Short mmCIF file of C-alpha atoms and ligand atoms in Angstrom, two decimals:
data_model
loop_
_atom_site.label_atom_id
_atom_site.label_comp_id
_atom_site.label_asym_id
_atom_site.label_seq_id
_atom_site.Cartn_x
_atom_site.Cartn_y
_atom_site.Cartn_z
CA UNK J 1 0.00 0.00 0.00
CA UNK J 2 1.24 3.48 -0.82
CA UNK J 3 2.10 5.85 2.05
CA UNK J 4 0.62 9.35 2.42
CA UNK J 5 2.07 11.59 5.12
CA UNK J 6 0.21 14.66 6.37
CA UNK J 7 2.54 17.03 8.22
CA UNK J 8 0.65 19.15 10.80
CA UNK J 9 -2.34 18.12 12.91
CA UNK J 10 -4.26 21.39 12.74
CA UNK J 11 -7.51 22.34 11.00
CA UNK J 12 -6.32 21.61 7.46
CA UNK J 13 -4.49 18.36 8.31
CA UNK J 14 -7.38 16.89 10.31
CA UNK J 15 -10.06 17.92 7.82
CA UNK J 16 -8.06 16.20 5.08
CA UNK J 17 -7.70 13.03 7.17
CA UNK J 18 -11.42 13.17 8.04
CA UNK J 19 -12.22 12.99 4.33
CA UNK J 20 -10.05 9.96 3.56
CA UNK J 21 -12.73 7.34 4.14
CA UNK J 22 -12.55 5.74 0.70
CA UNK J 23 -8.80 5.78 0.34
CA UNK J 24 -6.42 2.91 -0.34
CA UNK J 25 -3.36 4.71 0.94
CA UNK J 26 -1.76 4.18 4.31
CA UNK J 27 -2.12 7.58 6.01
CA UNK J 28 -0.03 9.05 8.82
CA UNK J 29 -0.36 12.49 10.46
CA UNK J 30 2.84 13.84 11.97
CA UNK J 31 2.21 16.48 14.67
CA UNK J 32 4.87 18.17 16.77
CA UNK J 33 2.61 19.03 19.73
CA UNK J 34 1.31 16.66 22.42
CA UNK J 35 -2.26 17.24 21.27
CA UNK J 36 -3.87 18.08 17.92
CA UNK J 37 -5.93 21.12 16.87
CA UNK J 38 -4.71 23.43 19.61
CA UNK J 39 -5.21 26.61 17.59
CA UNK J 40 -8.73 25.53 16.63
CA UNK J 41 -9.45 24.93 20.32
CA UNK J 42 -8.84 28.59 21.23
CA UNK J 43 -10.34 29.94 18.00
CA UNK J 44 -13.33 32.28 18.02
CA UNK J 45 -12.91 32.88 21.75
CA UNK J 46 -13.22 29.10 22.37
CA UNK J 47 -16.37 28.88 20.19
CA UNK J 48 -14.64 28.24 16.80
CA UNK J 49 -16.06 30.46 14.11
CA UNK J 50 -15.72 27.71 11.53
CA UNK J 51 -17.14 29.41 8.44
CA UNK J 52 -19.33 32.22 7.13
CA UNK J 53 -22.75 32.10 5.48
CA UNK J 54 -21.53 33.65 2.25
CA UNK J 55 -22.58 31.11 -0.37
CA UNK J 56 -21.53 32.74 -3.65
CA UNK J 57 -17.89 31.83 -4.42
CA UNK J 58 -17.12 35.13 -6.16
CA UNK J 59 -18.50 37.10 -3.18
CA UNK J 60 -16.68 34.83 -0.74
CA UNK J 61 -13.29 35.50 -2.33
CA UNK J 62 -13.70 39.23 -1.57
CA UNK J 63 -12.91 38.50 2.09
CA UNK J 64 -9.38 37.31 1.23
CA UNK J 65 -6.74 40.05 0.91
CA UNK J 66 -4.35 37.37 -0.35
CA UNK J 67 -5.54 34.38 -2.39
CA UNK J 68 -8.86 35.74 -3.74
CA UNK J 69 -8.14 34.87 -7.37
CA UNK J 70 -6.80 31.40 -6.63
CA UNK J 71 -9.60 30.48 -4.21
CA UNK J 72 -12.38 31.07 -6.74
CA UNK J 73 -11.81 27.64 -8.29
CA UNK J 74 -11.37 26.09 -4.84
CA UNK J 75 -14.70 27.48 -3.57
CA UNK J 76 -16.48 26.22 -6.68
CA UNK J 77 -15.46 22.75 -5.49
CA UNK J 78 -16.17 23.16 -1.74
CA UNK J 79 -17.77 26.22 -0.15
CA UNK J 80 -19.54 27.14 3.14
CA UNK J 81 -22.76 25.35 2.13
CA UNK J 82 -20.67 22.17 1.76
CA UNK J 83 -19.06 22.84 5.16
CA UNK J 84 -22.50 23.08 6.79
CA UNK J 85 -23.63 19.91 5.03
CA UNK J 86 -20.42 18.09 5.93
CA UNK J 87 -20.71 18.79 9.66
CA UNK J 88 -24.48 18.06 9.67
CA UNK J 89 -23.75 14.67 8.09
CA UNK J 90 -21.45 13.96 11.03
CA UNK J 91 -24.27 14.83 13.47
CA UNK J 92 -22.58 18.09 14.42
CA UNK J 93 -25.20 20.82 14.55
CA UNK J 94 -24.07 24.24 13.59
CA UNK J 95 -25.73 27.66 13.64
CA UNK J 96 -25.52 30.86 11.63
CA UNK J 97 -25.44 34.04 13.70
CA UNK J 98 -27.03 37.34 12.64
CA UNK J 99 -23.70 38.63 11.26
CA UNK J 100 -23.33 35.45 9.10
CA UNK J 101 -20.62 33.85 11.23
CA UNK J 102 -21.02 30.09 11.64
CA UNK J 103 -20.41 28.31 14.97
CA UNK J 104 -21.11 24.88 16.46
CA UNK J 105 -24.52 24.91 18.16
CA UNK J 106 -22.80 24.00 21.43
CA UNK J 107 -20.72 27.23 21.29
CA UNK J 108 -17.70 25.05 22.01
CA UNK J 109 -14.71 24.44 19.75
CA UNK J 110 -14.37 21.05 21.45
CA UNK J 111 -17.40 19.88 19.43
CA UNK J 112 -15.50 20.48 16.19
CA UNK J 113 -12.38 18.82 17.61
CA UNK J 114 -14.41 15.76 18.67
CA UNK J 115 -15.98 15.47 15.21
CA UNK J 116 -12.61 15.62 13.47
CA UNK J 117 -11.03 13.15 15.92
CA UNK J 118 -13.96 10.71 15.49
CA UNK J 119 -13.71 10.86 11.71
CA UNK J 120 -9.95 10.35 11.58
CA UNK J 121 -10.29 7.46 14.00
CA UNK J 122 -13.05 5.79 11.96
CA UNK J 123 -10.95 6.33 8.81
CA UNK J 124 -8.12 4.47 10.60
CA UNK J 125 -5.65 7.30 10.20
CA UNK J 126 -2.40 6.85 12.13
CA UNK J 127 -1.18 9.82 14.16
CA UNK J 128 2.17 10.42 15.79
CA UNK J 129 2.42 13.27 18.32
CA UNK J 130 5.49 15.05 19.72
CA UNK J 131 7.16 14.40 16.39
CA UNK J 132 8.68 17.39 14.69
CA UNK J 133 9.62 17.32 11.01
CA UNK J 134 13.13 18.71 10.56
CA UNK J 135 13.86 17.98 6.90
CA UNK J 136 12.13 16.80 3.73
CA UNK J 137 13.94 15.49 0.66
CA UNK J 138 12.76 13.70 -2.46
CA UNK J 139 14.68 10.97 -4.23
CA UNK J 140 13.15 9.73 -7.47
CA UNK J 141 9.54 8.97 -6.46
CA UNK J 142 9.92 8.80 -2.68
CA UNK J 143 9.88 11.52 -0.04
CA UNK J 144 12.17 11.14 2.98
CA UNK J 145 10.85 12.92 6.05
CA UNK J 146 13.30 13.37 8.86
CA UNK J 147 11.82 14.03 12.31
CA UNK J 148 13.24 14.34 15.82
CA UNK J 149 12.09 10.71 16.30
CA UNK J 150 12.40 8.72 13.06
CA UNK J 151 12.96 8.86 9.36
CA UNK J 152 9.69 8.33 7.47
CA UNK J 153 9.26 7.45 3.83
CA UNK J 154 6.25 8.54 1.77
CA UNK J 155 4.93 8.41 -1.78
CA UNK J 156 3.00 11.61 -1.27
CA UNK J 157 3.20 14.43 1.29
CA UNK J 158 0.71 17.11 2.32
CA UNK J 159 2.13 20.05 4.27
CA UNK J 160 -0.41 21.68 6.63
CA UNK J 161 1.94 23.26 9.16
CA UNK J 162 0.27 26.67 9.48
CA UNK J 163 2.53 29.66 10.10
CA UNK J 164 5.64 27.79 11.22
CA UNK J 165 8.85 29.66 10.38
CA UNK J 166 10.88 26.45 10.67
CA UNK J 167 8.67 24.63 8.18
CA UNK J 168 8.83 27.53 5.72
CA UNK J 169 12.65 27.19 5.79
CA UNK J 170 12.32 23.44 5.10
CA UNK J 171 9.86 24.14 2.25
CA UNK J 172 12.26 26.75 0.84
CA UNK J 173 15.00 24.11 0.73
CA UNK J 174 12.66 21.97 -1.39
CA UNK J 175 12.76 24.77 -3.96
CA UNK J 176 9.53 26.65 -3.19
CA UNK J 177 9.46 30.43 -2.85
CA UNK J 178 8.20 31.75 0.49
CA UNK J 179 6.59 35.20 0.55
CA UNK J 180 8.00 36.72 3.79
CA UNK J 181 5.47 36.46 6.63
CA UNK J 182 3.96 39.56 8.25
CA UNK J 183 1.11 39.73 10.80
CA UNK J 184 -2.43 40.43 9.70
CA UNK J 185 -5.56 41.24 11.77
CA UNK J 186 -4.18 43.59 14.39
CA UNK J 187 -5.41 46.71 16.15
CA UNK J 188 -3.83 50.17 15.96
CA UNK J 189 -1.95 51.88 18.81
CA UNK J 190 -2.69 55.58 19.10
CA UNK J 191 -2.22 58.21 21.77
CA UNK J 192 -4.31 61.28 21.10
CA UNK J 193 -6.27 63.42 23.54
CA UNK J 194 -9.39 63.07 21.37
CA UNK J 195 -9.71 59.37 22.19
CA UNK J 196 -8.09 59.33 25.62
CA UNK J 197 -10.06 57.63 28.42
CA UNK J 198 -12.82 56.63 26.02
CA UNK J 199 -12.22 52.86 26.00
CA UNK J 200 -15.36 50.91 25.17
CA UNK J 201 -16.94 53.63 23.01
CA UNK J 202 -17.87 52.47 19.55
CA UNK J 203 -19.02 54.07 16.30
CA UNK J 204 -21.13 51.67 14.29
CA UNK J 205 -20.88 53.31 10.90
CA UNK J 206 -17.45 54.88 10.56
CA UNK J 207 -15.17 55.27 7.57
CA UNK J 208 -11.44 54.84 8.10
CA UNK J 209 -8.67 55.22 5.55
CA UNK J 210 -4.90 55.19 5.23
CA UNK J 211 -4.41 57.86 2.54
CA UNK J 212 -0.74 56.99 2.05
CA UNK J 213 -1.75 53.44 1.02
CA UNK J 214 -5.01 54.43 -0.68
CA UNK J 215 -7.01 51.90 1.34
CA UNK J 216 -10.35 52.49 3.03
CA UNK J 217 -12.86 50.50 5.11
CA UNK J 218 -16.35 51.13 6.47
CA UNK J 219 -18.00 49.69 9.56
CA UNK J 220 -17.75 49.65 13.34
CA UNK J 221 -14.74 51.17 15.13
CA UNK J 222 -14.08 50.60 18.83
CA UNK J 223 -11.93 52.89 20.99
CA UNK J 224 -9.70 50.83 23.29
CA UNK J 225 -7.36 51.84 26.10
CA UNK J 226 -4.41 51.55 23.72
CA UNK J 227 -5.99 52.97 20.55
CA UNK J 228 -8.44 51.67 17.98
CA UNK J 229 -10.00 48.30 17.24
CA UNK J 230 -13.26 46.96 15.75
CA UNK J 231 -14.13 45.30 12.44
CA UNK J 232 -13.24 48.29 10.22
CA UNK J 233 -9.76 48.57 11.79
CA UNK J 234 -9.11 44.81 11.62
CA UNK J 235 -10.15 44.70 7.95
CA UNK J 236 -7.87 47.66 7.20
CA UNK J 237 -4.99 45.86 8.94
CA UNK J 238 -5.61 42.79 6.77
CA UNK J 239 -5.82 44.63 3.45
CA UNK J 240 -2.75 46.71 4.26
CA UNK J 241 -0.81 44.03 6.18
CA UNK J 242 2.32 44.09 4.02
CA UNK J 243 2.41 47.81 3.28
CA UNK J 244 1.73 48.70 6.95
CA UNK J 245 4.63 46.41 7.96
CA UNK J 246 6.82 48.28 5.45
CA UNK J 247 5.84 51.53 7.23
CA UNK J 248 7.00 49.91 10.48
CA UNK J 249 3.49 50.39 11.90
CA UNK J 250 3.88 54.19 11.87
CA UNK J 251 1.39 55.96 9.66
CA UNK J 252 -1.53 58.35 9.72
CA UNK J 253 -5.22 57.53 9.31
CA UNK J 254 -8.33 59.56 8.56
CA UNK J 255 -11.58 58.79 10.33
CA UNK J 256 -15.07 59.92 9.47
CA UNK J 257 -16.77 58.80 12.68
CA UNK J 258 -20.31 58.87 11.27
CA UNK J 259 -19.77 58.51 7.48
CA UNK J 260 -21.41 61.89 6.87
CA UNK J 261 -20.29 64.71 4.57
CA UNK J 262 -18.47 67.74 6.08
CA UNK J 263 -20.99 70.20 4.55
CA UNK J 264 -23.99 68.24 5.85
CA UNK J 265 -22.64 68.23 9.41
CA UNK J 266 -21.78 71.94 9.17
CA UNK J 267 -25.27 72.85 7.92
CA UNK J 268 -26.84 70.74 10.64
CA UNK J 269 -24.80 72.54 13.31
CA UNK J 270 -25.91 75.95 11.96
CA UNK J 271 -29.56 74.79 12.10
CA UNK J 272 -29.19 73.60 15.70
CA UNK J 273 -27.49 76.85 16.65
CA UNK J 274 -30.42 78.83 15.24
CA UNK J 275 -33.04 76.63 16.87
CA UNK J 276 -31.44 76.47 20.37
CA UNK J 277 -29.19 79.54 20.86
CA UNK J 278 -29.45 79.40 24.67
CA UNK J 279 -28.25 75.79 24.97
CA UNK J 280 -24.66 75.08 25.95
CA UNK J 281 -22.68 73.26 23.29
CA UNK J 282 -21.72 70.55 25.82
CA UNK J 283 -25.38 69.55 26.30
CA UNK J 284 -25.90 68.82 22.59
CA UNK J 285 -26.59 65.28 21.41
CA UNK J 286 -26.06 64.81 17.67
CA UNK J 287 -25.66 61.80 15.37
CA UNK J 288 -25.83 59.41 18.36
CA UNK J 289 -22.31 60.47 19.33
CA UNK J 290 -21.76 59.44 22.95
CA UNK J 291 -21.52 62.21 25.53
CA UNK J 292 -17.98 61.21 26.58
CA UNK J 293 -16.65 61.51 23.02
CA UNK J 294 -18.53 64.77 22.45
CA UNK J 295 -16.98 66.32 25.60
CA UNK J 296 -13.50 65.17 24.55
CA UNK J 297 -14.09 66.67 21.12
CA UNK J 298 -15.17 70.04 22.58
CA UNK J 299 -12.18 69.97 24.91
CA UNK J 300 -9.97 69.28 21.90
CA UNK J 301 -11.42 72.33 20.11
CA UNK J 302 -11.30 74.35 23.37
CA UNK J 303 -14.98 75.43 23.41
CA UNK J 304 -16.53 73.27 26.16
CA UNK J 305 -18.42 76.09 27.90
CA UNK J 306 -19.80 78.11 25.00
CA UNK J 307 -23.46 78.77 24.34
CA UNK J 308 -24.61 77.73 20.87
CA UNK J 309 -25.34 81.40 20.11
CA UNK J 310 -21.65 82.17 20.64
CA UNK J 311 -20.37 79.50 18.25
CA UNK J 312 -18.42 81.15 15.47
CA UNK J 313 -17.82 79.99 11.89
CA UNK J 314 -14.37 78.74 12.91
CA UNK J 315 -15.80 76.67 15.80
CA UNK J 316 -18.45 75.07 13.62
CA UNK J 317 -15.95 74.27 10.87
CA UNK J 318 -13.59 72.73 13.41
CA UNK J 319 -16.31 70.50 14.96
CA UNK J 320 -17.52 69.33 11.53
CA UNK J 321 -13.89 68.74 10.52
CA UNK J 322 -13.21 66.50 13.54
CA UNK J 323 -16.44 64.53 13.12
CA UNK J 324 -15.86 63.86 9.42
CA UNK J 325 -12.09 64.07 9.03
CA UNK J 326 -10.11 63.24 12.19
CA UNK J 327 -6.45 62.65 11.44
CA UNK J 328 -4.64 60.36 13.89
CA UNK J 329 -1.07 59.13 14.05
CA UNK J 330 -0.72 55.37 14.56
CA UNK J 331 2.45 54.31 16.34
CA UNK J 332 2.41 50.53 16.59
CA UNK J 333 0.06 47.56 16.62
CA UNK J 334 -1.51 45.24 19.20
CA UNK J 335 -3.03 41.80 19.00
CA UNK J 336 -6.80 41.44 18.74
CA UNK J 337 -8.02 39.05 21.50
CA UNK J 338 -4.85 36.99 20.83
CA UNK J 339 -6.36 36.34 17.42
CA UNK J 340 -4.16 36.86 14.42
CA UNK J 341 -3.23 35.28 11.15
CA UNK J 342 -0.08 35.46 9.11
CA UNK J 343 0.04 36.98 5.66
CA UNK J 344 2.78 35.33 3.64
CA UNK J 345 3.80 31.75 2.99
CA UNK J 346 4.22 29.46 -0.01
CA UNK J 347 4.00 31.48 -3.23
CA UNK J 348 0.62 30.79 -4.87
CA UNK J 349 2.10 30.87 -8.37
CA UNK J 350 3.78 27.54 -7.58
CA UNK J 351 0.52 25.71 -6.70
CA UNK J 352 -2.03 24.11 -9.03
CA UNK J 353 -5.31 25.15 -7.39
CA UNK J 354 -7.33 22.45 -9.19
CA UNK J 355 -5.60 19.88 -6.97
CA UNK J 356 -3.54 21.93 -4.43
CA UNK J 357 -0.44 20.11 -5.75
CA UNK J 358 2.95 21.76 -6.07
CA UNK J 359 3.78 22.68 -9.67
CA UNK J 360 7.46 22.08 -8.85
CA UNK J 361 7.41 18.71 -7.05
CA UNK J 362 4.87 16.06 -7.97
CA UNK J 363 3.23 14.30 -5.04
CA UNK J 364 3.65 17.34 -2.76
CA UNK J 365 0.51 19.23 -1.66
CA UNK J 366 -0.20 22.25 0.59
CA UNK J 367 -3.27 23.38 2.56
CA UNK J 368 -4.05 26.03 5.17
CA UNK J 369 -2.08 28.92 6.58
CA UNK J 370 1.23 27.56 5.21
CA UNK J 371 0.12 29.12 1.89
CA UNK J 372 0.19 32.84 1.15
CA UNK J 373 -3.58 33.02 1.74
CA UNK J 374 -5.37 34.81 4.56
CA UNK J 375 -8.71 36.42 5.24
CA UNK J 376 -10.39 39.02 7.40
CA UNK J 377 -12.17 37.82 10.57
CA UNK J 378 -15.48 36.00 10.25
CA UNK J 379 -14.66 32.29 9.78
CA UNK J 380 -13.02 32.72 6.37
CA UNK J 381 -9.60 31.40 7.41
CA UNK J 382 -11.04 28.06 8.49
CA UNK J 383 -13.21 27.89 5.37
CA UNK J 384 -10.06 28.15 3.22
CA UNK J 385 -8.54 25.25 5.23
CA UNK J 386 -11.65 23.04 4.78
CA UNK J 387 -11.95 23.77 1.05
CA UNK J 388 -8.28 23.22 0.23
CA UNK J 389 -8.07 20.05 2.34
CA UNK J 390 -11.25 18.66 0.74
CA UNK J 391 -9.80 19.14 -2.75
CA UNK J 392 -6.64 17.28 -1.73
CA UNK J 393 -8.71 14.42 -0.27
CA UNK J 394 -10.26 13.85 -3.71
CA UNK J 395 -6.81 13.03 -5.13
CA UNK J 396 -6.43 10.10 -2.73
CA UNK J 397 -9.89 8.56 -2.84
CA UNK J 398 -10.63 5.52 -4.95
CA UNK J 399 -13.76 5.48 -7.05
CA UNK J 400 -16.59 3.75 -5.15
C1 FAD X 1 -6.41 32.94 18.78
C2 FAD X 1 -6.84 32.67 17.36
C3 FAD X 1 -8.19 32.57 17.08
C4 FAD X 1 -8.62 32.32 15.77
N1 FAD X 1 -9.95 32.23 15.53
C5 FAD X 1 -10.38 31.96 14.26
C6 FAD X 1 -11.76 31.77 13.99
O1 FAD X 1 -12.62 31.79 14.89
N2 FAD X 1 -12.13 31.54 12.69
C7 FAD X 1 -11.22 31.44 11.67
O2 FAD X 1 -11.62 31.20 10.51
N3 FAD X 1 -9.88 31.57 11.92
C8 FAD X 1 -9.45 31.81 13.17
N4 FAD X 1 -8.11 31.93 13.43
C9 FAD X 1 -7.17 31.58 12.34
C10 FAD X 1 -7.12 30.02 12.24
O3 FAD X 1 -6.90 29.49 13.53
C11 FAD X 1 -6.00 29.54 11.29
O4 FAD X 1 -6.23 30.14 10.02
C12 FAD X 1 -6.04 28.02 11.15
O5 FAD X 1 -5.84 27.39 12.39
C13 FAD X 1 -4.97 27.53 10.18
O6 FAD X 1 -5.04 26.13 10.16
P1 FAD X 1 -3.80 25.26 9.68
O7 FAD X 1 -4.23 23.84 9.73
O8 FAD X 1 -3.28 25.79 8.41
O9 FAD X 1 -2.67 25.54 10.76
P2 FAD X 1 -2.68 25.27 12.33
O10 FAD X 1 -4.05 25.15 12.84
O11 FAD X 1 -1.77 26.28 12.91
O12 FAD X 1 -2.01 23.82 12.44
C14 FAD X 1 -0.67 23.59 12.07
C15 FAD X 1 -0.18 22.39 12.84
O13 FAD X 1 1.10 22.00 12.33
C16 FAD X 1 1.94 21.64 13.43
N5 FAD X 1 3.33 21.79 12.98
C17 FAD X 1 3.97 22.94 12.65
N6 FAD X 1 5.26 22.67 12.32
C18 FAD X 1 5.43 21.33 12.42
C19 FAD X 1 6.54 20.45 12.23
N7 FAD X 1 7.74 20.90 11.83
N8 FAD X 1 6.36 19.12 12.43
C20 FAD X 1 5.14 18.63 12.84
N9 FAD X 1 4.06 19.43 13.05
C21 FAD X 1 4.21 20.75 12.85
C22 FAD X 1 1.52 22.62 14.52
O14 FAD X 1 1.89 22.14 15.80
C23 FAD X 1 0.01 22.69 14.32
O15 FAD X 1 -0.68 21.74 15.08
C24 FAD X 1 -7.66 32.19 14.72
C25 FAD X 1 -6.30 32.29 15.01
C26 FAD X 1 -5.88 32.52 16.31
C27 FAD X 1 -4.41 32.63 16.61
#
């Protein structure tokens, strides 16, 4: 019987093994840790956001800053609807939340781990733990896989080692190009009196851009005690991951806190001034802006105690300017709930996405974060793992 070795017992490796029911290869998973699926266990805050209810492949690819073009074909073969069906068939109930994120009904990542472990066990997949791959070579048709324990021999190898620097070096020695890794999905550090002591305040419909990089995002922004977070910031960090790294995480951003035009806000302020001249500016409540932010803003402009009647043209322009065009300096990044992905990895030009096989070395396949593919938050990173691993499984199944 031919030998297939899967290196890496994470999401991609275990989903592949779970799909090798009708397979006449001897299959072994090599995992360096004591236990499998440790990243999946902590994913989604322990709930595992395993996919997203976006069922049109072309639309789905738009959530991938790197890999969109290549994944189109992959998602035509296996997409979130197939993921839902797959888990349902294994008696694992899953639910779609109002923002389209998909979770196990139990709200526990352990459910997904149990399903994958059950499937690999019923498919009689061998697994060796605490075994770290240190070298891979290929002689004629056989792969030699050196580990800290043994030397293994395989006819085919699938590398699913996530964002491991050591493995990328080993893959490089095999002749593959590695796009240098940089973090993606991070929050922005910022010290500015406008947002000081406002942690927890959010703006649901903001617009944030990095003019220098010509990138822009819309959506919720959250002020944190170190700076800015929230979906719009995380998406911006993903789309600009490489360029922001090149700027050494020092750059300036523009924020329109309410996605309104400067002139509209200005006109609105004039109207309010006319209607309520005796009111103090600090008592105003406009555009659902929280009181704490409004007071910080007035402090910033230096007009906290004025009556509306005393607001001059300059004051009104300045308020409208801050609401629609705040400029902030970002000086570093922080991790979002310990959640991050790595942009970078095996160069996609060297992979045949119909099969996930290397174009350079026959019999060698890749799936998961080891590739230069990553997504914004929302379950898309796992979906890429499931889809790629499923495609690989088809290469090893015999016809029923
Ligand atoms: C805290 C956190 C939360 C996340 N939450 C979500 C989420 O809710 N939804 C989502 O879609 N994405 C999420 N992500 C991203 C997601 O976890 C990854 O995209 C996904 O785990 C990648 O799967 P993988 O199989 O490619 O790699 P991994 O899951 O990282 O698995 C790789 C495996 O290979 C093993 N390995 C590495 N090198 C070797 C070696 N030399 N020899 C043997 N074994 C080796 C590792 O020990 C590991 O078990 C989250 C990430 C983090 C960090």
